Amino acid sequence: MSAFTSSPAGRNSPPLDSWRLLLREAVKEVFSMMVGAEISVPGQADPPVVREVTGMVGLAGELCGVLCLRCSKSCASKIAAKMLAVPVTEAASHMSDAVGEICNMVAGNFKAKIDGLQDKCMLSVPTIIIGGDYEVFSPAVGDRIELPFLFEAEAIWIGLDVRS
Amino acid sequence: MSIRALIVDDSSVMRKIVERCLRQAGMDLGKVFEASNGAEGLALASVNTFDLILSDINMPVMDGLEFVRRLKEMDNAKNVPIVMITTEGGEKSVLEALSLGAKGYIRKPFTPDQVKEHVIPVLRSQS
């Protein structure tokens, strides 16, 4: 399976439905293996988007775009605490590093699930934004996948913007 | 005798996870040295002797492939077994790391058992 399929209009479109499933699987695997905790999919209503901490990893090559993770500071500290196996009170200073590494691993694990993409798509080092007063602009038209998760009763949103 | 290990990764969280996995694998680790990029790793390798080096590939300042390339030019470090631990798990990266002299390769995310499966045979092959 190639990364993109041609649409009647000639624009190469990613198979978003199957990628949504692969991204969900990639997120769950990273949390299970590296955080040591399960992350769940919300049952009915989507949780609110809290973007006190935003992690971003760029993808370049055959698949070009940005993967981002948005959550609260409290949630980011809990993730760091689990990864380091220390109390949450000792983990706050590591939350940026932890969120960046989660983004990196989710992006890498996601692209590894798409046949033929592994060697044709490179990842940037992660960028972390603390605070929610920002806007993101992109010059390219693209597609977006957004997935909500719950981690210890807190919302985590994973987004994948793919530029065509 | 305890093992002197160097862990090179730009994420301090990841360095701690790798160290924990090595200890969970039952390895008798002595002092574990940490570096946040290849340049820092080279500086440590120039003044210390290691039994094992684990390195990420995708790092700022100096990436893991250049780190391995330079390490192999150092008389005191060229025979130290190196295992790459990275998100860039494509065949191209694997082959390049191995051709430069890395002895093994672990793709993130990983479990402690996977670290054990890859690192123990590398250490045994050196002894």
mmCIF file of N, CA, C and O in Angstrom, chain A residues 26 29-30 33-35 80 82-85 94 97-98 101 104-109 111-112 118-119 121-126, chain B residues 9-17 20-21 56 58-60 86-94 107-112 114:
data_model
loop_
_atom_site.group_PDB
_atom_site.id
_atom_site.type_symbol
_atom_site.label_atom_id
_atom_site.label_comp_id
_atom_site.label_asym_id
_atom_site.label_seq_id
_atom_site.Cartn_x
_atom_site.Cartn_y
_atom_site.Cartn_z
ATOM 1 N N ALA A 26 -1.005 3.439 17.198
ATOM 2 C CA ALA A 26 0.354 3.921 17.499
ATOM 3 C C ALA A 26 0.395 4.621 18.853
ATOM 4 O O ALA A 26 1.325 4.421 19.648
ATOM 5 N N GLU A 29 0.030 2.040 21.745
ATOM 6 C CA GLU A 29 1.250 1.247 21.934
ATOM 7 C C GLU A 29 2.317 2.044 22.662
ATOM 8 O O GLU A 29 2.998 1.530 23.553
ATOM 9 N N VAL A 30 2.486 3.306 22.282
ATOM 10 C CA VAL A 30 3.513 4.133 22.917
ATOM 11 C C VAL A 30 3.206 4.306 24.405
ATOM 12 O O VAL A 30 4.105 4.170 25.254
ATOM 13 N N MET A 33 3.767 0.866 26.214
ATOM 14 C CA MET A 33 5.144 0.381 26.298
ATOM 15 C C MET A 33 6.084 1.363 26.991
ATOM 16 O O MET A 33 6.987 0.952 27.709
ATOM 17 N N MET A 34 5.905 2.639 26.769
ATOM 18 C CA MET A 34 6.885 3.613 27.252
ATOM 19 C C MET A 34 6.415 4.420 28.471
ATOM 20 O O MET A 34 7.223 4.945 29.212
ATOM 21 N N VAL A 35 5.103 4.591 28.621
ATOM 22 C CA VAL A 35 4.599 5.310 29.792
ATOM 23 C C VAL A 35 4.244 4.300 30.880
ATOM 24 O O VAL A 35 4.269 4.599 32.069
ATOM 25 N N ALA A 80 5.074 12.429 32.535
ATOM 26 C CA ALA A 80 6.493 12.398 32.897
ATOM 27 C C ALA A 80 6.726 11.553 34.139
ATOM 28 O O ALA A 80 7.695 10.790 34.219
ATOM 29 N N LYS A 82 4.987 9.012 35.239
ATOM 30 C CA LYS A 82 4.882 7.584 34.896
ATOM 31 C C LYS A 82 6.132 7.106 34.165
ATOM 32 O O LYS A 82 6.635 6.014 34.426
ATOM 33 N N MET A 83 6.604 7.918 33.222
ATOM 34 C CA MET A 83 7.770 7.494 32.439
ATOM 35 C C MET A 83 9.019 7.372 33.307
ATOM 36 O O MET A 83 9.842 6.484 33.106
ATOM 37 N N LEU A 84 9.151 8.269 34.290
ATOM 38 C CA LEU A 84 10.336 8.264 35.134
ATOM 39 C C LEU A 84 10.160 7.424 36.390
ATOM 40 O O LEU A 84 11.121 7.222 37.135
ATOM 41 N N ALA A 85 8.926 6.984 36.633
ATOM 42 C CA ALA A 85 8.609 6.223 37.848
ATOM 43 C C ALA A 85 8.943 7.040 39.105
ATOM 44 O O ALA A 85 9.593 6.550 40.033
ATOM 45 N N HIS A 94 10.196 17.817 34.043
ATOM 46 C CA HIS A 94 10.469 16.919 32.909
ATOM 47 C C HIS A 94 9.300 16.836 31.929
ATOM 48 O O HIS A 94 9.362 16.055 30.988
ATOM 49 N N ASP A 97 10.090 17.520 28.139
ATOM 50 C CA ASP A 97 10.905 16.443 27.569
ATOM 51 C C ASP A 97 10.034 15.202 27.316
ATOM 52 O O ASP A 97 10.114 14.566 26.254
ATOM 53 N N ALA A 98 9.189 14.887 28.293
ATOM 54 C CA ALA A 98 8.342 13.695 28.168
ATOM 55 C C ALA A 98 7.348 13.833 27.017
ATOM 56 O O ALA A 98 7.181 12.912 26.210
ATOM 57 N N GLU A 101 9.119 13.568 23.667
ATOM 58 C CA GLU A 101 9.508 12.188 23.340
ATOM 59 C C GLU A 101 8.277 11.354 22.955
ATOM 60 O O GLU A 101 8.351 10.506 22.056
ATOM 61 N N ASN A 104 7.490 12.242 19.391
ATOM 62 C CA ASN A 104 8.488 11.621 18.519
ATOM 63 C C ASN A 104 8.179 10.135 18.300
ATOM 64 O O ASN A 104 8.193 9.634 17.173
ATOM 65 N N MET A 105 7.869 9.448 19.377
ATOM 66 C CA MET A 105 7.619 8.003 19.269
ATOM 67 C C MET A 105 6.295 7.703 18.575
ATOM 68 O O MET A 105 6.189 6.734 17.815
ATOM 69 N N VAL A 106 5.274 8.530 18.832
ATOM 70 C CA VAL A 106 3.985 8.307 18.153
ATOM 71 C C VAL A 106 4.154 8.506 16.646
ATOM 72 O O VAL A 106 3.689 7.701 15.834
ATOM 73 N N ALA A 107 4.855 9.592 16.274
ATOM 74 C CA ALA A 107 5.068 9.849 14.841
ATOM 75 C C ALA A 107 5.865 8.720 14.201
ATOM 76 O O ALA A 107 5.533 8.243 13.109
ATOM 77 N N GLY A 108 6.907 8.279 14.879
ATOM 78 C CA GLY A 108 7.731 7.198 14.341
ATOM 79 C C GLY A 108 6.975 5.889 14.252
ATOM 80 O O GLY A 108 7.082 5.152 13.260
ATOM 81 N N ASN A 109 6.209 5.594 15.288
ATOM 82 C CA ASN A 109 5.443 4.344 15.309
ATOM 83 C C ASN A 109 4.342 4.366 14.253
ATOM 84 O O ASN A 109 4.079 3.359 13.593
ATOM 85 N N LYS A 111 4.364 6.081 11.320
ATOM 86 C CA LYS A 111 4.901 5.931 9.952
ATOM 87 C C LYS A 111 5.435 4.521 9.725
ATOM 88 O O LYS A 111 5.434 4.026 8.607
ATOM 89 N N ALA A 112 5.861 3.855 10.809
ATOM 90 C CA ALA A 112 6.336 2.470 10.675
ATOM 91 C C ALA A 112 5.199 1.515 10.305
ATOM 92 O O ALA A 112 5.434 0.424 9.802
ATOM 93 N N GLN A 118 8.629 4.064 5.834
ATOM 94 C CA GLN A 118 9.632 4.201 6.885
ATOM 95 C C GLN A 118 10.901 4.932 6.416
ATOM 96 O O GLN A 118 11.396 5.813 7.100
ATOM 97 N N ASP A 119 11.403 4.560 5.248
ATOM 98 C CA ASP A 119 12.645 5.182 4.771
ATOM 99 C C ASP A 119 12.395 6.435 3.939
ATOM 100 O O ASP A 119 13.341 7.084 3.496
ATOM 101 N N CYS A 121 10.264 9.003 4.903
ATOM 102 C CA CYS A 121 9.708 10.070 5.733
ATOM 103 C C CYS A 121 10.615 10.267 6.941
ATOM 104 O O CYS A 121 10.889 9.317 7.662
ATOM 105 N N MET A 122 11.084 11.486 7.118
ATOM 106 C CA MET A 122 11.976 11.781 8.237
ATOM 107 C C MET A 122 11.237 12.608 9.286
ATOM 108 O O MET A 122 10.292 13.337 8.965
ATOM 109 N N LEU A 123 11.701 12.489 10.516
ATOM 110 C CA LEU A 123 11.084 13.244 11.614
ATOM 111 C C LEU A 123 12.006 14.364 12.074
ATOM 112 O O LEU A 123 13.227 14.194 12.106
ATOM 113 N N SER A 124 11.406 15.473 12.474
ATOM 114 C CA SER A 124 12.203 16.549 13.080
ATOM 115 C C SER A 124 12.383 16.235 14.560
ATOM 116 O O SER A 124 11.712 15.358 15.105
ATOM 117 N N VAL A 125 13.287 16.959 15.212
ATOM 118 C CA VAL A 125 13.325 16.882 16.674
ATOM 119 C C VAL A 125 12.068 17.590 17.185
ATOM 120 O O VAL A 125 11.544 18.489 16.515
ATOM 121 N N PRO A 126 11.555 17.210 18.350
ATOM 122 C CA PRO A 126 10.287 17.796 18.823
ATOM 123 C C PRO A 126 10.407 19.270 19.216
ATOM 124 O O PRO A 126 11.470 19.733 19.611
ATOM 125 N N ASP B 9 21.201 10.282 24.352
ATOM 126 C CA ASP B 9 19.861 10.589 23.833
ATOM 127 C C ASP B 9 19.553 12.027 24.219
ATOM 128 O O ASP B 9 19.906 12.459 25.326
ATOM 129 N N ASP B 10 18.910 12.777 23.340
ATOM 130 C CA ASP B 10 18.611 14.173 23.666
ATOM 131 C C ASP B 10 17.477 14.296 24.678
ATOM 132 O O ASP B 10 17.238 15.383 25.194
ATOM 133 N N SER B 11 16.803 13.209 24.972
ATOM 134 C CA SER B 11 15.736 13.233 25.975
ATOM 135 C C SER B 11 16.251 12.644 27.280
ATOM 136 O O SER B 11 16.649 11.472 27.342
ATOM 137 N N SER B 12 16.229 13.464 28.340
ATOM 138 C CA SER B 12 16.674 12.964 29.649
ATOM 139 C C SER B 12 15.714 11.896 30.158
ATOM 140 O O SER B 12 16.117 10.953 30.839
ATOM 141 N N VAL B 13 14.430 12.045 29.829
ATOM 142 C CA VAL B 13 13.444 11.036 30.229
ATOM 143 C C VAL B 13 13.786 9.697 29.579
ATOM 144 O O VAL B 13 13.760 8.649 30.227
ATOM 145 N N MET B 14 14.123 9.739 28.290
ATOM 146 C CA MET B 14 14.449 8.499 27.587
ATOM 147 C C MET B 14 15.716 7.864 28.150
ATOM 148 O O MET B 14 15.806 6.643 28.272
ATOM 149 N N ARG B 15 16.690 8.684 28.514
ATOM 150 C CA ARG B 15 17.924 8.124 29.089
ATOM 151 C C ARG B 15 17.617 7.355 30.378
ATOM 152 O O ARG B 15 18.165 6.282 30.614
ATOM 153 N N LYS B 16 16.710 7.924 31.188
ATOM 154 C CA LYS B 16 16.349 7.253 32.452
ATOM 155 C C LYS B 16 15.587 5.958 32.175
ATOM 156 O O LYS B 16 15.764 4.960 32.877
ATOM 157 N N ILE B 17 14.732 5.968 31.160
ATOM 158 C CA ILE B 17 13.972 4.759 30.825
ATOM 159 C C ILE B 17 14.922 3.650 30.350
ATOM 160 O O ILE B 17 14.792 2.494 30.756
ATOM 161 N N ARG B 20 16.720 2.241 33.293
ATOM 162 C CA ARG B 20 15.832 1.376 34.081
ATOM 163 C C ARG B 20 15.655 0.020 33.398
ATOM 164 O O ARG B 20 15.663 -1.015 34.054
ATOM 165 N N CYS B 21 15.504 0.047 32.078
ATOM 166 C CA CYS B 21 15.329 -1.216 31.341
ATOM 167 C C CYS B 21 16.566 -2.106 31.473
ATOM 168 O O CYS B 21 16.444 -3.328 31.615
ATOM 169 N N ASP B 56 20.799 7.091 20.637
ATOM 170 C CA ASP B 56 19.727 7.523 19.738
ATOM 171 C C ASP B 56 20.361 7.923 18.398
ATOM 172 O O ASP B 56 21.588 8.097 18.306
ATOM 173 N N ASN B 58 18.478 10.327 15.993
ATOM 174 C CA ASN B 58 18.003 11.665 15.660
ATOM 175 C C ASN B 58 18.207 12.625 16.838
ATOM 176 O O ASN B 58 17.373 12.688 17.737
ATOM 177 N N MET B 59 19.344 13.332 16.829
ATOM 178 C CA MET B 59 19.661 14.254 17.924
ATOM 179 C C MET B 59 20.213 15.551 17.341
ATOM 180 O O MET B 59 20.843 15.533 16.279
ATOM 181 N N PRO B 60 20.026 16.669 18.051
ATOM 182 C CA PRO B 60 20.636 17.922 17.595
ATOM 183 C C PRO B 60 22.147 17.903 17.840
ATOM 184 O O PRO B 60 22.645 17.031 18.542
ATOM 185 N N THR B 86 16.312 4.025 18.668
ATOM 186 C CA THR B 86 15.815 5.195 17.941
ATOM 187 C C THR B 86 14.415 5.011 17.376
ATOM 188 O O THR B 86 13.925 3.894 17.215
ATOM 189 N N THR B 87 13.807 6.131 17.073
ATOM 190 C CA THR B 87 12.496 6.120 16.416
ATOM 191 C C THR B 87 12.657 5.909 14.915
ATOM 192 O O THR B 87 11.753 5.411 14.256
ATOM 193 N N GLU B 88 13.833 6.325 14.386
ATOM 194 C CA GLU B 88 14.069 6.196 12.948
ATOM 195 C C GLU B 88 14.424 4.746 12.636
ATOM 196 O O GLU B 88 15.576 4.390 12.459
ATOM 197 N N GLY B 89 13.402 3.900 12.562
ATOM 198 C CA GLY B 89 13.636 2.465 12.441
ATOM 199 C C GLY B 89 13.571 1.924 11.031
ATOM 200 O O GLY B 89 13.328 0.737 10.832
ATOM 201 N N GLY B 90 13.797 2.770 10.038
ATOM 202 C CA GLY B 90 13.750 2.299 8.664
ATOM 203 C C GLY B 90 14.956 1.445 8.314
ATOM 204 O O GLY B 90 15.989 1.501 8.970
ATOM 205 N N GLU B 91 14.799 0.670 7.239
ATOM 206 C CA GLU B 91 15.870 -0.236 6.824
ATOM 207 C C GLU B 91 17.152 0.539 6.511
ATOM 208 O O GLU B 91 18.257 0.105 6.822
ATOM 209 N N LYS B 92 16.988 1.712 5.894
ATOM 210 C CA LYS B 92 18.153 2.525 5.521
ATOM 211 C C LYS B 92 18.967 2.916 6.762
ATOM 212 O O LYS B 92 20.193 2.797 6.772
ATOM 213 N N SER B 93 18.265 3.389 7.802
ATOM 214 C CA SER B 93 18.952 3.784 9.033
ATOM 215 C C SER B 93 19.610 2.589 9.699
ATOM 216 O O SER B 93 20.731 2.686 10.207
ATOM 217 N N VAL B 94 18.906 1.465 9.706
ATOM 218 C CA VAL B 94 19.442 0.244 10.326
ATOM 219 C C VAL B 94 20.740 -0.157 9.635
ATOM 220 O O VAL B 94 21.767 -0.383 10.288
ATOM 221 N N ARG B 107 14.114 -0.392 18.191
ATOM 222 C CA ARG B 107 13.240 0.684 17.730
ATOM 223 C C ARG B 107 12.284 1.108 18.854
ATOM 224 O O ARG B 107 11.687 0.258 19.508
ATOM 225 N N LYS B 108 12.164 2.421 19.063
ATOM 226 C CA LYS B 108 11.180 2.953 20.011
ATOM 227 C C LYS B 108 9.802 2.891 19.367
ATOM 228 O O LYS B 108 9.698 3.200 18.174
ATOM 229 N N PRO B 109 8.747 2.601 20.097
ATOM 230 C CA PRO B 109 8.733 2.242 21.513
ATOM 231 C C PRO B 109 9.211 0.816 21.726
ATOM 232 O O PRO B 109 9.099 -0.007 20.829
ATOM 233 N N PHE B 110 9.711 0.565 22.942
ATOM 234 C CA PHE B 110 10.233 -0.766 23.243
ATOM 235 C C PHE B 110 9.802 -1.178 24.647
ATOM 236 O O PHE B 110 9.414 -0.342 25.457
ATOM 237 N N THR B 111 9.887 -2.482 24.904
ATOM 238 C CA THR B 111 9.616 -3.003 26.240
ATOM 239 C C THR B 111 10.953 -3.347 26.895
ATOM 240 O O THR B 111 11.953 -3.521 26.192
ATOM 241 N N PRO B 112 10.994 -3.484 28.216
ATOM 242 C CA PRO B 112 12.234 -3.912 28.876
ATOM 243 C C PRO B 112 12.738 -5.242 28.319
ATOM 244 O O PRO B 112 13.954 -5.427 28.163
ATOM 245 N N GLN B 114 12.473 -6.325 25.290
ATOM 246 C CA GLN B 114 13.125 -6.103 23.992
ATOM 247 C C GLN B 114 14.538 -5.550 24.169
ATOM 248 O O GLN B 114 15.449 -5.916 23.430
#
